XYZ file of C-alpha atoms in Angstrom:
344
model
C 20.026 11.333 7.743
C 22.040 9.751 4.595
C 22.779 6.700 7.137
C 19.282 6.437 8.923
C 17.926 6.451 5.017
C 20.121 3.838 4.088
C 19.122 1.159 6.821
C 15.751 1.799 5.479
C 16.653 -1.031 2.605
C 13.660 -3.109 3.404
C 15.215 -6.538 2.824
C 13.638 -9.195 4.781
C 14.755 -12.390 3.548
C 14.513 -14.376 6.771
C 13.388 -18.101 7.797
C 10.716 -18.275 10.453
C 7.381 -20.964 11.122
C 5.116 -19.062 13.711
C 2.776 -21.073 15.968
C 0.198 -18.937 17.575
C -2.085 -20.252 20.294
C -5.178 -17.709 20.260
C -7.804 -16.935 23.255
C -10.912 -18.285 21.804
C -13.124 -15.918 23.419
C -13.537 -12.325 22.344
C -13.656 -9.394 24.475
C -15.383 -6.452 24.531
C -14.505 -3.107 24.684
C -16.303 0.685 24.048
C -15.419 2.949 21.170
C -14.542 6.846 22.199
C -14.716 9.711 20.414
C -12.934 10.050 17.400
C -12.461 6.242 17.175
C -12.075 4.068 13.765
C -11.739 0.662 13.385
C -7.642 1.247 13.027
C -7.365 3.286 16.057
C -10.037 0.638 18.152
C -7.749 -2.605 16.670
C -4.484 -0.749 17.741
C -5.376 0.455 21.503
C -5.849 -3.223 22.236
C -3.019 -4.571 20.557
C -4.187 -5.828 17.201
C -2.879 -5.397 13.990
C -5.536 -3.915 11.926
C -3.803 -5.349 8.410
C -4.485 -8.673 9.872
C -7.385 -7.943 12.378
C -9.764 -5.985 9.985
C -11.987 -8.109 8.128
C -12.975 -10.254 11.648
C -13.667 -7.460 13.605
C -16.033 -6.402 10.663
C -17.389 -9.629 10.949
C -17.761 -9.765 14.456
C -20.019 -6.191 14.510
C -21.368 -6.035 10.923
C -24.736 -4.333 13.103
C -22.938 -2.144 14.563
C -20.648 -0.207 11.922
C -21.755 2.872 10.324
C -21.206 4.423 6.869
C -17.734 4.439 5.517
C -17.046 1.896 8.555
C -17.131 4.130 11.558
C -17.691 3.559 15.146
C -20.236 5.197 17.120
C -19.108 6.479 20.695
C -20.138 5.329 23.409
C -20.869 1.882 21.820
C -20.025 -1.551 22.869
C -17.397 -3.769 20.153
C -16.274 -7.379 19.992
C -12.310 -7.720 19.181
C -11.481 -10.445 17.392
C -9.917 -13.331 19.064
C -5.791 -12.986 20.186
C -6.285 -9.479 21.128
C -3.800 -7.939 24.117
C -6.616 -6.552 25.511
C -8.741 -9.952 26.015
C -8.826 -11.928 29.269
C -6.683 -14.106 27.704
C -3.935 -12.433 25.774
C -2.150 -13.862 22.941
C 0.213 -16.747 23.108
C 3.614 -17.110 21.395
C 5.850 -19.890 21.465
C 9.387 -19.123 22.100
C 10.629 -21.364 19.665
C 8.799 -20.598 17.117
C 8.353 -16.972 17.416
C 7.815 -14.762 14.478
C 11.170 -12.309 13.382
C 10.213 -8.786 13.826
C 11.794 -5.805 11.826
C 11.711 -2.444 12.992
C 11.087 -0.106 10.466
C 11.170 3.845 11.274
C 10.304 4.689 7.480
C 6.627 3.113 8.781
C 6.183 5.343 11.679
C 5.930 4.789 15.457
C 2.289 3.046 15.133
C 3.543 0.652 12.525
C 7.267 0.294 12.744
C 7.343 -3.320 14.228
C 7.038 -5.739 11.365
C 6.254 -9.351 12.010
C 7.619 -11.499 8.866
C 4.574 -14.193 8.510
C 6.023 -16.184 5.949
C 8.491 -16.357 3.421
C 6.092 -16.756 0.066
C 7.563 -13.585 -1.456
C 11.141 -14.822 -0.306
C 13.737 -14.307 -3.206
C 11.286 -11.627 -4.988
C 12.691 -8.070 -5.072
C 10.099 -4.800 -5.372
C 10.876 -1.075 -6.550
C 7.870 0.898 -4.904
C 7.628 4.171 -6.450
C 4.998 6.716 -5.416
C 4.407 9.595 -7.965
C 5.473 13.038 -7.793
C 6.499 13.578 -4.566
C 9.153 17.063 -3.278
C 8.222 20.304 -4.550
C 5.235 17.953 -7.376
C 2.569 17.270 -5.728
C 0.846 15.881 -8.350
C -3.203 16.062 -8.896
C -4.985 18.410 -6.267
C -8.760 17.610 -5.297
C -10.942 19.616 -3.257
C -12.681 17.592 -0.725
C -15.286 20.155 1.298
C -13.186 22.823 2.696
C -9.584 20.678 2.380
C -7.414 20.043 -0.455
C -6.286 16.591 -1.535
C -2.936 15.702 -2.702
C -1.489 12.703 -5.554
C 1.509 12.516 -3.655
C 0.583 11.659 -0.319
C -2.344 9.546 -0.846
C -0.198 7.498 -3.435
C 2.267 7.159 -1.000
C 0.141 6.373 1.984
C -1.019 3.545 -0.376
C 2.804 3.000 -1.098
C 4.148 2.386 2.199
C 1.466 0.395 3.353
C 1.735 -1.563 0.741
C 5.599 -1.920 0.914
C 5.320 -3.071 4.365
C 2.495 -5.938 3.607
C 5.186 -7.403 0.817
C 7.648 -7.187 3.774
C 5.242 -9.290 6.140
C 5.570 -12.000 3.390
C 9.476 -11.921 2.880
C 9.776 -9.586 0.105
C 13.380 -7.083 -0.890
C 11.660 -4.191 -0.949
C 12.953 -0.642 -1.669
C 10.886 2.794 -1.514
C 12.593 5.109 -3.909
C 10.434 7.458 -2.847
C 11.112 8.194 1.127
C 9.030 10.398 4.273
C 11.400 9.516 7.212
C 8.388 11.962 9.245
C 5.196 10.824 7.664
C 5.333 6.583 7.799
C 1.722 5.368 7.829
C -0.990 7.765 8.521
C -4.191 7.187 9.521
C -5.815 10.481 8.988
C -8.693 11.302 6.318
C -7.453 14.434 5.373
C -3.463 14.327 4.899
C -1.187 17.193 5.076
C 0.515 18.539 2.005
C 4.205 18.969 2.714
C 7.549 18.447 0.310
C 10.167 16.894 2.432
C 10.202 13.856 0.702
C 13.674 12.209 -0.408
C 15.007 10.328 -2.934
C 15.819 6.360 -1.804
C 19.691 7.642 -1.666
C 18.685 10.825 0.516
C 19.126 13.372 -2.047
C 16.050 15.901 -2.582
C 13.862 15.494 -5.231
C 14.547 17.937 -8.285
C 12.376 21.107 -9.284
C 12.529 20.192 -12.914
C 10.128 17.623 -13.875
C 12.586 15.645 -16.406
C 15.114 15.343 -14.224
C 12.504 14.056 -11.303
C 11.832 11.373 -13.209
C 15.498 10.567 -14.772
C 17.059 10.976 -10.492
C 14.325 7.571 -9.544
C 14.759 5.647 -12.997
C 18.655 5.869 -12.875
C 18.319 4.942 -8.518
C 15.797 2.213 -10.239
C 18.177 0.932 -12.253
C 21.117 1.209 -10.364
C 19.636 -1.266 -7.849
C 18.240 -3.450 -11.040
C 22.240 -3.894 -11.446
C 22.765 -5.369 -8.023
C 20.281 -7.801 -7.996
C 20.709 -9.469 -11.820
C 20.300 -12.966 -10.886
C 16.714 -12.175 -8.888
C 13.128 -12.026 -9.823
C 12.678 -7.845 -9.652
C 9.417 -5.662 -10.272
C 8.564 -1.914 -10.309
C 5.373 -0.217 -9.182
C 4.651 3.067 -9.487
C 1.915 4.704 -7.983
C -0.265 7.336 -8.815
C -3.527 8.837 -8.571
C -5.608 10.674 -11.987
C -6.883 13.869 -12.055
C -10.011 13.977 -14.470
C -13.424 15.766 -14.973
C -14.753 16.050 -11.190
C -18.059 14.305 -12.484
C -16.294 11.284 -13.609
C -15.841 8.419 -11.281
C -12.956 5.562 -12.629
C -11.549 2.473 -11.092
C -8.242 1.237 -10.420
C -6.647 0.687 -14.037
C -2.711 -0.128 -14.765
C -0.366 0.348 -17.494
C 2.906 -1.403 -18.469
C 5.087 -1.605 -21.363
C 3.857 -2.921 -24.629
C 7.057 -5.145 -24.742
C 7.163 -6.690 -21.553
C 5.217 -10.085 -21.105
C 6.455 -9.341 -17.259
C 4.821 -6.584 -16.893
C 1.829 -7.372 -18.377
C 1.350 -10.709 -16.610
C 1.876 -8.838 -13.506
C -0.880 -5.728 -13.973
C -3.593 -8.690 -15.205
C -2.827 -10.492 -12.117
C -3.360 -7.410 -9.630
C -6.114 -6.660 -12.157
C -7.701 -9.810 -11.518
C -7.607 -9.486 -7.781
C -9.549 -6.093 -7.754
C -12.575 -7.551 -10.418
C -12.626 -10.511 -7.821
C -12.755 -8.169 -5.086
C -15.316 -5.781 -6.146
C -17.535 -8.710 -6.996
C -17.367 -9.511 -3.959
C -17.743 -6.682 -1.961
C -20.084 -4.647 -4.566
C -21.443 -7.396 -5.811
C -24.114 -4.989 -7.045
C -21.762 -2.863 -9.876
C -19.202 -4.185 -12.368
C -15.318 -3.446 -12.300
C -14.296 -0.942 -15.030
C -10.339 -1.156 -14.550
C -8.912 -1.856 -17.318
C -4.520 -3.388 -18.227
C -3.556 -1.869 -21.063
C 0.071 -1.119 -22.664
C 1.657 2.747 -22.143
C 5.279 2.505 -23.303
C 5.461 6.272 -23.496
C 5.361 6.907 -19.421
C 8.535 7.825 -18.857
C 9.118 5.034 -15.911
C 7.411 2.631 -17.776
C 9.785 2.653 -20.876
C 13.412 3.283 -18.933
C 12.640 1.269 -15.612
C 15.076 -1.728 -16.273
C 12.822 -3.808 -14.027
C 9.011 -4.722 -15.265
C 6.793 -2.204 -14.371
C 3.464 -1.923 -13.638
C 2.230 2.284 -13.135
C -1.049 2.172 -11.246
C -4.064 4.830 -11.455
C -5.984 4.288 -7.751
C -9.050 6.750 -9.214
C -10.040 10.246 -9.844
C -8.798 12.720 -6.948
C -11.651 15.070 -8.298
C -14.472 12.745 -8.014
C -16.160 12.838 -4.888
C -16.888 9.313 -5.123
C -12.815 8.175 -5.828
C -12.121 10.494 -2.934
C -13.644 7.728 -0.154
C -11.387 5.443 -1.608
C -8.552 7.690 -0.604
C -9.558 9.632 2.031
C -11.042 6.375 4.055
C -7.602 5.095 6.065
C -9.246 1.662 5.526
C -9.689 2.201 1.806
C -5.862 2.836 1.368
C -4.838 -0.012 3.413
C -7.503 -2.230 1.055
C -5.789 -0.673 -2.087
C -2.454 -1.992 -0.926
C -3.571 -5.335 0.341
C -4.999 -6.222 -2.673
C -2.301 -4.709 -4.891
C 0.177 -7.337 -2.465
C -2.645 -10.333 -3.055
C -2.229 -9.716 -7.021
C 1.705 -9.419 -6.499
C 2.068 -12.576 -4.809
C -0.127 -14.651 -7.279
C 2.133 -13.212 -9.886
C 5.493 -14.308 -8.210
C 3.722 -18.084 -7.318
C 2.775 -18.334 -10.893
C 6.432 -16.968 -12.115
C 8.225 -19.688 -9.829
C 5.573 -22.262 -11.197
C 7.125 -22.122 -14.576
């Protein structure tokens, strides 16, 4: 297990140029039972993370509330699909470099590098709680909600989109058996592992001192690089009170504050442009006390994704789409940061 963990060091500092020559008709195919836009783009060989927004474009009439499917149905896939007449095209010279990552899961193991824009930029991915803490708890109807797996659904996804663009990028916080789910309702267990393989402690103190010092032991190795920390979490509040996505960093680190206003700044775009109709209450502000904020030798960012009480924050967790939105735009906001750092 120690070994399998180890090869999990998501370092993906590779050289590629991909030329892709895409059917320019799309197909159609029928939505079953059960179906979601994830499970749809997947069946017929898309990759939702890249797919998404076009195929929501292509059938804007045709989605229901929360973006489901309706059985029985007939979809358009977005161009380059596997499943179209004319399936996707890839030059053998200039074929993308795959990864395979088991941390991700079998559905999302095979990562295709896209570019290298996040090339010589190194990430510490932290997703609260985690082992025997399982954080907040929300009841959502007749199931109970979890801070540590929806913060680490959000987590993973969003360590494999900074792996897509050529990012170093360590989990400290590990499921070799969960990867990426795309469930609503995810299953409370507490067999996660520390990044070295080493179970996460009882004692609350000494939870946070085992990922700081793991943290900072890796800070060591890479000195000379551009490094940031994210931790992730998600608040537990008043049930009647609905929040946004708000961020903390040290009150002493320019670094970490240029990054949280820069992933900040991607969500108020964001929301005015996909709820154009209500403003964007997340807020940057400093929190030196957090424990991982004030010993993480890295910058470090701690993000609040919403209220797991609220039944309103809940669809933003609870939606599969919603968590892979939360981690794209955490990634857009990431990689304007590290442009604007090597612009200096």
């Amino acid at each position: 297990m120690f070994n399998t963990l180890r090869t999990l060091i998501l370092s993906c500092i590779l050289s590629l140029t991909a030329s892709f020559a895409f059917s320019q008709s799309n197909s159609k195919v029928v939505a079953k039972a059960g179906d979601g836009i994830y499970l749809l783009l997947r069946r017929h060989g898309l990759d939702p993370t890249q797919h998404l927004q076009a195929f929501m474009e292509l059938n804007k009439k045709n989605i229901g509330q929360d973006n489901s499917l309706y059985a029985g149905r007939t979809y358009f896939l977005p161009s380059g699909s596997a499943g179209a007449a004319e399936k996707t095209t890839v030059k053998a010279a200039t074929a993308p470099s795959v990864l395979e990552v088991p941390l991700f899961g079998e559905d999302y193991a095979r990562v295709e590098i896209l570019d290298r824009e996040l090339q010589g930029a190194v990430y510490y991915l932290m997703a609260g709680h985690s082992g025997p803490d399982p954080g907040a708890v929300g009841k959502y109807g007749p199931y109970m909600l979890s801070e540590d797996e929806y913060a680490y659904d959000v987590t993973v996804r969003l360590a494999r989109r900074l792996m897509e663009h050529g990012a170093t990028v360590y989990m400290i916080i590990q499921d070799p058996d969960d990867g990426i789910r795309d469930e609503n309702i995810l299953k409370m267990d507490r067999d996660e592992l520390s990044y070295s393989g080493k179970p996460i402690p009882y004692d609350h103190n000494k939870r946070l001192r085992q990922r700081v010092n793991e943290v900072n032991k890796l800070y060591l190795q890479h000195q000379n690089d551009y490094q940031r920390m994210l931790s992730v979490h998600v608040d537990s509040r008043s049930k009647s009170q609905n929040i946004d996505v708000f961020f903390y960093h040290h009150e002493n680190s320019p670094s970490g504050q240029a990054l949280a206003e820069r992933i900040h700044e991607v969500f108020t775009n964001k929301y005015n442009r996909y709820q154009p109709n209500r403003d964007y209450y997340g807020s940057v502000s400093p929190r030196s006390s957090l424990y991982v904020v004030k010993y993480s030798n890295p910058p470090t960012v701690f993000v609040e994704l919403g209220n797991i009480r609220n039944d309103k924050d809940q669809r933003r967790f609870v939606i599969p789409n919603n968590r892979q939105a939360l981690a794209n735009w955490i990634c857009d906001g990431i990689m304007a940061d590290y442009k604007a750092s090597k612009e200096k």
